[in-house]
Each structure stands twice: as C-alpha cells, then as structure tokens.
Amino acid sequence: MKYALVTGGSRGIGRAVCIKLAGMGYPVIINYVNNTAEAEKTLQLVQQAGQTGEILKFDVSNGQETREALEAWEKSHPGDYIEVLVNNAGIRRDNVMAFMPEEEWNNVLDITLKGFYYVTQPLLQPMLAHKSGRIINMASVSGLKGTLGQTNYSAAKGGIIAATKALAQEVARKNVTVNAVAPGYILTDMVEGLDEAKLKKTIPANRFGTPGEVAALVGFLVSSEAAYITGNVISINGGLYT
C-alpha cells in the first residue's frame, strides 16, 4: 500500500489536501498535534471521499516524538510505505523584529524547518528504495518577497524554498520529486485577525483563495502528469506577487 502523509492535516489547507489525496486513491495519514476533534473530522471527510485514513499525533518540531510516531506506524504497516509527503504544518507569530521575543522566532522556524527535516529525512529511504515519491512543501508568498511583521515566518518559508530546490537535485534520479507551493492569502485560520476587505484591494483577483484551490495544485504535483516537475516553487496568490 502506498500512503500519503499530511502534516498539520486537521484543518484549513491541510484538511483540503487530505480530502484531495483521498479522492486520488491514497489512504491518508492525518498528522496533528493538539485538536483531536478536528483531526477526527478530517478523517470522516477522507472516508466520505471514499478512502481509508488514520490520524497520527506528533509534534513535527520534536525530533524524538516524530521519530517514534513514524517508527510505530512503519511497524504496524509492514510492506507499506509513504509515497506522498505534504509538509504543511506551520504557524504564524507576527511581530516586528525589534520587539520579537526569541520564543516567537524559534517556534515558527522550528515547526517549518526542523519539522521538514524530522519528517522528511526518515521517509526518504523508502521512497528511494521504491523509486517513487512525491514531496510537497508548503511555502508562502512571504518566503518569496518577505512580509512586514513576518521576519520569522518569511525566514522559515524562504528556508523551505531553498531546501526544496536542494533536495530535488539529490533525489530526482530515483523518481522522487520535491516541489513547493507558495500560497498568498487563503481563507483559513491563518488569516484570522487580518483586514480582509483592505487586503483584497491589493490582490489583482480581488479575493482570498480557498483551501480547495491550493489542494488542487498539490494534487496535480502528486499526479503522474507532474513527474517532470521538480525543484520548483509554484505560487497561488491571485496575482498578488509574480
């Protein structure tokens, strides 16, 4: 069995990606760290999409916790492997750099960058052995152009973009592709507290995007039609930044 793992899969873009991958025929592993009720709701939606799934609780920024969770999963699924990995987990802790506590800097970078390493590294060997894999990293327009008040978030997302480009070169010969998706403003919990009416005026499409639109892009990158696309960052932002 070939599985798909989506980190931060309980809500928002992660949930939409889980549903999309289920519709493509993948049994989905829904990672979450806190909200069990939302993870179970995502699982129900995956099942409604006609596929099996399971929830897997671990904090991607904790190396030991992540390793133990993935090892336990592998032991309980002999002969199976995770062919699709979507590194979606991430948080915002916006602040101007002059007043940013070290904790806000570390938390944002740890989840995005340490999380990328802790989850991706142990899953690479099975992908390479099977000569088939898809890794999609959730970046952001902030990682491409930088955003005022988001030095930590921009650094984290810029780092994941650079890591995407490097790793893609390492694994392409084994039919493993690595790409990044860079959303702009998407209607999820991540944009709570932002002035939507004001921000829409800065977007040529004059609206925020939807999680389903991002999931559709992820689905294409996972598909066989995208087998020759690797090391790329694809923006989905309504023309906000090109």
Tab-separated table of C-alpha atoms in Angstrom:
chain	number	residue	atom	x	y	z
A	1	MET	CA	0.000	0.000	0.000
A	2	LYS	CA	1.168	3.490	-0.866
A	3	TYR	CA	0.118	6.081	1.707
A	4	ALA	CA	0.049	9.872	1.823
A	5	LEU	CA	1.057	11.768	4.977
A	6	VAL	CA	-0.099	15.345	5.501
A	7	THR	CA	1.390	17.202	8.454
A	8	GLY	CA	-0.912	19.732	10.053
A	9	GLY	CA	-3.741	17.921	8.312
A	10	SER	CA	-6.556	18.550	10.761
A	11	ARG	CA	-7.736	21.934	9.438
A	12	GLY	CA	-7.500	24.517	6.678
A	13	ILE	CA	-5.223	23.765	3.730
A	14	GLY	CA	-4.077	20.528	5.355
A	15	ARG	CA	-7.635	19.236	5.592
A	16	ALA	CA	-8.374	20.158	1.975
A	17	VAL	CA	-5.204	18.366	0.857
A	18	CYS	CA	-6.178	15.240	2.800
A	19	ILE	CA	-9.560	15.162	1.076
A	20	LYS	CA	-7.995	15.743	-2.346
A	21	LEU	CA	-5.445	12.948	-1.915
A	22	ALA	CA	-8.157	10.599	-0.679
A	23	GLY	CA	-10.091	11.342	-3.856
A	24	MET	CA	-6.988	10.385	-5.824
A	25	GLY	CA	-6.974	6.967	-4.167
A	26	TYR	CA	-4.419	7.418	-1.395
A	27	PRO	CA	-5.023	6.159	2.127
A	28	VAL	CA	-4.260	9.296	4.130
A	29	ILE	CA	-2.338	9.713	7.374
A	30	ILE	CA	-3.569	12.873	9.073
A	31	ASN	CA	-0.952	14.364	11.368
A	32	TYR	CA	-1.988	16.776	14.099
A	33	VAL	CA	-0.601	17.973	17.412
A	34	ASN	CA	-3.457	19.327	19.562
A	35	ASN	CA	-7.005	19.295	18.248
A	36	THR	CA	-8.169	15.680	18.188
A	37	ALA	CA	-11.764	16.633	17.378
A	38	GLU	CA	-10.731	18.479	14.209
A	39	ALA	CA	-8.411	15.630	13.174
A	40	GLU	CA	-11.262	13.156	13.565
A	41	LYS	CA	-13.498	15.432	11.493
A	42	THR	CA	-10.889	15.418	8.730
A	43	LEU	CA	-10.765	11.631	8.956
A	44	GLN	CA	-14.528	11.470	8.473
A	45	LEU	CA	-14.245	13.688	5.382
A	46	VAL	CA	-11.491	11.443	3.995
A	47	GLN	CA	-13.752	8.438	4.479
A	48	GLN	CA	-16.617	10.274	2.803
A	49	ALA	CA	-14.291	10.814	-0.153
A	50	GLY	CA	-14.163	7.028	-0.455
A	51	GLN	CA	-10.799	6.244	1.085
A	52	THR	CA	-9.370	4.917	4.320
A	53	GLY	CA	-7.344	7.077	6.637
A	54	GLU	CA	-5.874	7.337	10.100
A	55	ILE	CA	-4.813	10.086	12.468
A	56	LEU	CA	-1.272	10.265	13.811
A	57	LYS	CA	-0.495	12.649	16.642
A	58	PHE	CA	3.002	14.093	16.937
A	59	ASP	CA	4.734	17.472	17.108
A	60	VAL	CA	6.834	17.854	13.956
A	61	SER	CA	9.236	20.195	15.779
A	62	ASN	CA	10.081	17.467	18.297
A	63	GLY	CA	12.594	15.074	16.764
A	64	GLN	CA	12.162	12.202	19.205
A	65	GLU	CA	8.367	12.388	19.173
A	66	THR	CA	8.287	12.455	15.373
A	67	ARG	CA	10.732	9.566	15.022
A	68	GLU	CA	8.840	7.387	17.488
A	69	ALA	CA	5.498	8.074	15.799
A	70	LEU	CA	6.809	7.258	12.325
A	71	GLU	CA	8.636	4.146	13.508
A	72	ALA	CA	5.498	2.897	15.241
A	73	TRP	CA	3.498	3.474	12.072
A	74	GLU	CA	6.023	1.556	9.974
A	75	LYS	CA	5.997	-1.387	12.382
A	76	SER	CA	2.210	-1.573	12.221
A	77	HIS	CA	2.210	-1.383	8.400
A	78	PRO	CA	4.733	-3.992	7.183
A	79	GLY	CA	5.219	-3.840	3.448
A	80	ASP	CA	3.586	-0.425	3.142
A	81	TYR	CA	5.310	2.923	2.682
A	82	ILE	CA	4.545	6.612	2.497
A	83	GLU	CA	4.833	7.631	-1.157
A	84	VAL	CA	3.419	11.148	-0.785
A	85	LEU	CA	4.513	13.603	1.904
A	86	VAL	CA	2.972	17.049	2.256
A	87	ASN	CA	4.903	19.164	4.752
A	88	ASN	CA	2.067	21.514	5.616
A	89	ALA	CA	2.437	22.119	9.365
A	90	GLY	CA	3.219	25.723	10.215
A	91	ILE	CA	2.275	28.655	12.417
A	92	ARG	CA	2.386	32.461	12.322
A	93	ARG	CA	3.639	34.583	15.188
A	94	ASP	CA	3.657	38.039	13.624
A	95	ASN	CA	5.659	40.819	15.213
A	96	VAL	CA	8.142	43.464	14.190
A	97	MET	CA	11.675	42.203	14.668
A	98	ALA	CA	12.574	44.930	17.182
A	99	PHE	CA	10.015	43.558	19.635
A	100	MET	CA	10.036	39.865	18.714
A	101	PRO	CA	10.728	37.510	21.647
A	102	GLU	CA	13.125	34.658	20.964
A	103	GLU	CA	10.274	32.206	21.533
A	104	GLU	CA	8.292	33.621	18.597
A	105	TRP	CA	11.321	33.322	16.344
A	106	ASN	CA	12.122	29.769	17.417
A	107	ASN	CA	8.577	28.411	17.351
A	108	VAL	CA	7.935	29.488	13.769
A	109	LEU	CA	11.267	28.253	12.418
A	110	ASP	CA	11.241	25.020	14.419
A	111	ILE	CA	7.883	23.857	13.076
A	112	THR	CA	8.662	24.709	9.464
A	113	LEU	CA	12.374	23.896	9.163
A	114	LYS	CA	13.086	21.362	11.888
A	115	GLY	CA	9.721	19.816	11.081
A	116	PHE	CA	10.724	19.470	7.433
A	117	TYR	CA	13.891	17.624	8.437
A	118	TYR	CA	12.398	15.445	11.168
A	119	VAL	CA	9.546	14.208	8.969
A	120	THR	CA	11.199	14.080	5.552
A	121	GLN	CA	14.551	12.500	6.382
A	122	PRO	CA	13.264	9.117	7.652
A	123	LEU	CA	10.718	8.832	4.816
A	124	LEU	CA	13.246	9.386	2.035
A	125	GLN	CA	14.848	5.929	2.179
A	126	PRO	CA	11.609	4.034	1.437
A	127	MET	CA	10.794	6.441	-1.407
A	128	LEU	CA	14.247	5.992	-2.912
A	129	ALA	CA	14.119	2.205	-2.493
A	130	HIS	CA	10.760	2.053	-4.287
A	131	LYS	CA	11.926	4.618	-6.865
A	132	SER	CA	8.736	6.583	-6.410
A	133	GLY	CA	7.902	9.554	-4.234
A	134	ARG	CA	6.327	12.984	-4.092
A	135	ILE	CA	7.285	15.619	-1.534
A	136	ILE	CA	5.304	18.866	-1.448
A	137	ASN	CA	6.428	21.618	0.913
A	138	MET	CA	4.002	24.363	1.882
A	139	ALA	CA	5.815	27.671	1.472
A	140	SER	CA	4.247	31.134	1.202
A	141	VAL	CA	4.365	34.363	-0.730
A	142	SER	CA	6.136	35.654	2.405
A	143	GLY	CA	9.031	33.323	1.651
A	144	LEU	CA	9.375	34.771	-1.845
A	145	LYS	CA	9.128	38.518	-1.234
A	146	GLY	CA	9.225	38.938	2.540
A	147	THR	CA	6.372	40.477	4.505
A	148	LEU	CA	6.493	43.308	7.021
A	149	GLY	CA	5.957	41.993	10.539
A	150	GLN	CA	6.803	38.450	9.476
A	151	THR	CA	10.579	38.259	9.574
A	152	ASN	CA	10.364	34.906	11.351
A	153	TYR	CA	7.692	33.492	9.016
A	154	SER	CA	9.452	34.840	5.913
A	155	ALA	CA	12.743	33.311	7.069
A	156	ALA	CA	11.086	29.948	7.683
A	157	LYS	CA	9.290	29.873	4.349
A	158	GLY	CA	12.345	31.178	2.480
A	159	GLY	CA	14.336	28.375	4.073
A	160	ILE	CA	11.845	25.720	2.993
A	161	ILE	CA	12.032	27.040	-0.560
A	162	ALA	CA	15.818	26.720	-0.589
A	163	ALA	CA	15.607	23.235	0.937
A	164	THR	CA	13.108	22.225	-1.746
A	165	LYS	CA	15.462	23.234	-4.536
A	166	ALA	CA	18.430	21.439	-2.976
A	167	LEU	CA	16.686	18.193	-2.066
A	168	ALA	CA	15.072	17.949	-5.506
A	169	GLN	CA	18.523	17.643	-7.055
A	170	GLU	CA	19.526	14.880	-4.670
A	171	VAL	CA	16.608	12.547	-5.346
A	172	ALA	CA	15.453	13.216	-8.925
A	173	ARG	CA	17.304	10.193	-10.348
A	174	LYS	CA	15.175	7.912	-8.178
A	175	ASN	CA	11.874	9.308	-9.486
A	176	VAL	CA	11.239	11.316	-6.330
A	177	THR	CA	10.090	14.862	-6.967
A	178	VAL	CA	10.265	17.735	-4.491
A	179	ASN	CA	8.281	20.909	-5.043
A	180	ALA	CA	6.977	23.820	-3.006
A	181	VAL	CA	3.613	25.565	-3.142
A	182	ALA	CA	3.562	29.234	-2.177
A	183	PRO	CA	0.040	30.444	-1.297
A	184	GLY	CA	-0.943	34.040	-0.820
A	185	TYR	CA	-3.971	34.917	1.312
A	186	ILE	CA	-6.088	31.772	1.737
A	187	LEU	CA	-9.326	31.573	3.714
A	188	THR	CA	-8.119	29.596	6.727
A	189	ASP	CA	-7.422	30.128	10.426
A	190	MET	CA	-4.024	31.535	9.419
A	191	VAL	CA	-5.609	34.770	8.167
A	192	GLU	CA	-7.781	35.350	11.214
A	193	GLY	CA	-7.339	38.873	12.515
A	194	LEU	CA	-6.295	40.292	9.137
A	195	ASP	CA	-8.315	43.025	7.425
A	196	GLU	CA	-9.727	41.034	4.508
A	197	ALA	CA	-11.548	43.956	2.898
A	198	LYS	CA	-8.386	46.065	2.869
A	199	LEU	CA	-6.099	43.267	1.740
A	200	LYS	CA	-8.369	42.213	-1.129
A	201	LYS	CA	-7.697	45.590	-2.733
A	202	THR	CA	-4.013	44.622	-3.047
A	203	ILE	CA	-4.835	41.376	-4.884
A	204	PRO	CA	-5.490	41.588	-8.645
A	205	ALA	CA	-8.050	38.760	-8.365
A	206	ASN	CA	-9.820	40.853	-5.685
A	207	ARG	CA	-10.383	37.938	-3.330
A	208	PHE	CA	-8.694	35.479	-0.999
A	209	GLY	CA	-8.066	31.974	-2.273
A	210	THR	CA	-9.683	28.819	-0.952
A	211	PRO	CA	-8.060	25.747	0.616
A	212	GLY	CA	-9.561	23.649	-2.171
A	213	GLU	CA	-7.702	25.650	-4.816
A	214	VAL	CA	-4.396	25.027	-3.044
A	215	ALA	CA	-5.265	21.344	-2.649
A	216	ALA	CA	-5.952	21.085	-6.379
A	217	LEU	CA	-2.429	22.332	-7.092
A	218	VAL	CA	-0.961	19.844	-4.628
A	219	GLY	CA	-2.969	17.096	-6.288
A	220	PHE	CA	-1.513	17.958	-9.686
A	221	LEU	CA	2.058	17.924	-8.343
A	222	VAL	CA	1.397	14.499	-6.823
A	223	SER	CA	-0.005	13.101	-10.075
A	224	SER	CA	1.918	11.229	-12.764
A	225	GLU	CA	1.346	14.164	-15.129
A	226	ALA	CA	3.756	16.220	-12.985
A	227	ALA	CA	6.563	13.643	-12.982
A	228	TYR	CA	8.956	16.010	-14.780
A	229	ILE	CA	8.340	18.935	-12.451
A	230	THR	CA	10.772	19.102	-9.547
A	231	GLY	CA	12.685	21.737	-7.603
A	232	ASN	CA	10.025	24.325	-8.376
A	233	VAL	CA	8.068	26.826	-6.327
A	234	ILE	CA	4.577	27.398	-7.678
A	235	SER	CA	2.737	30.484	-6.474
A	236	ILE	CA	-1.012	30.504	-5.931
A	237	ASN	CA	-1.867	34.047	-4.882
A	238	GLY	CA	-4.351	35.656	-7.267
A	239	GLY	CA	-1.628	37.787	-8.837
A	240	LEU	CA	-0.514	39.328	-5.550
A	241	TYR	CA	3.136	38.689	-6.349
A	242	THR	CA	4.614	37.416	-9.605
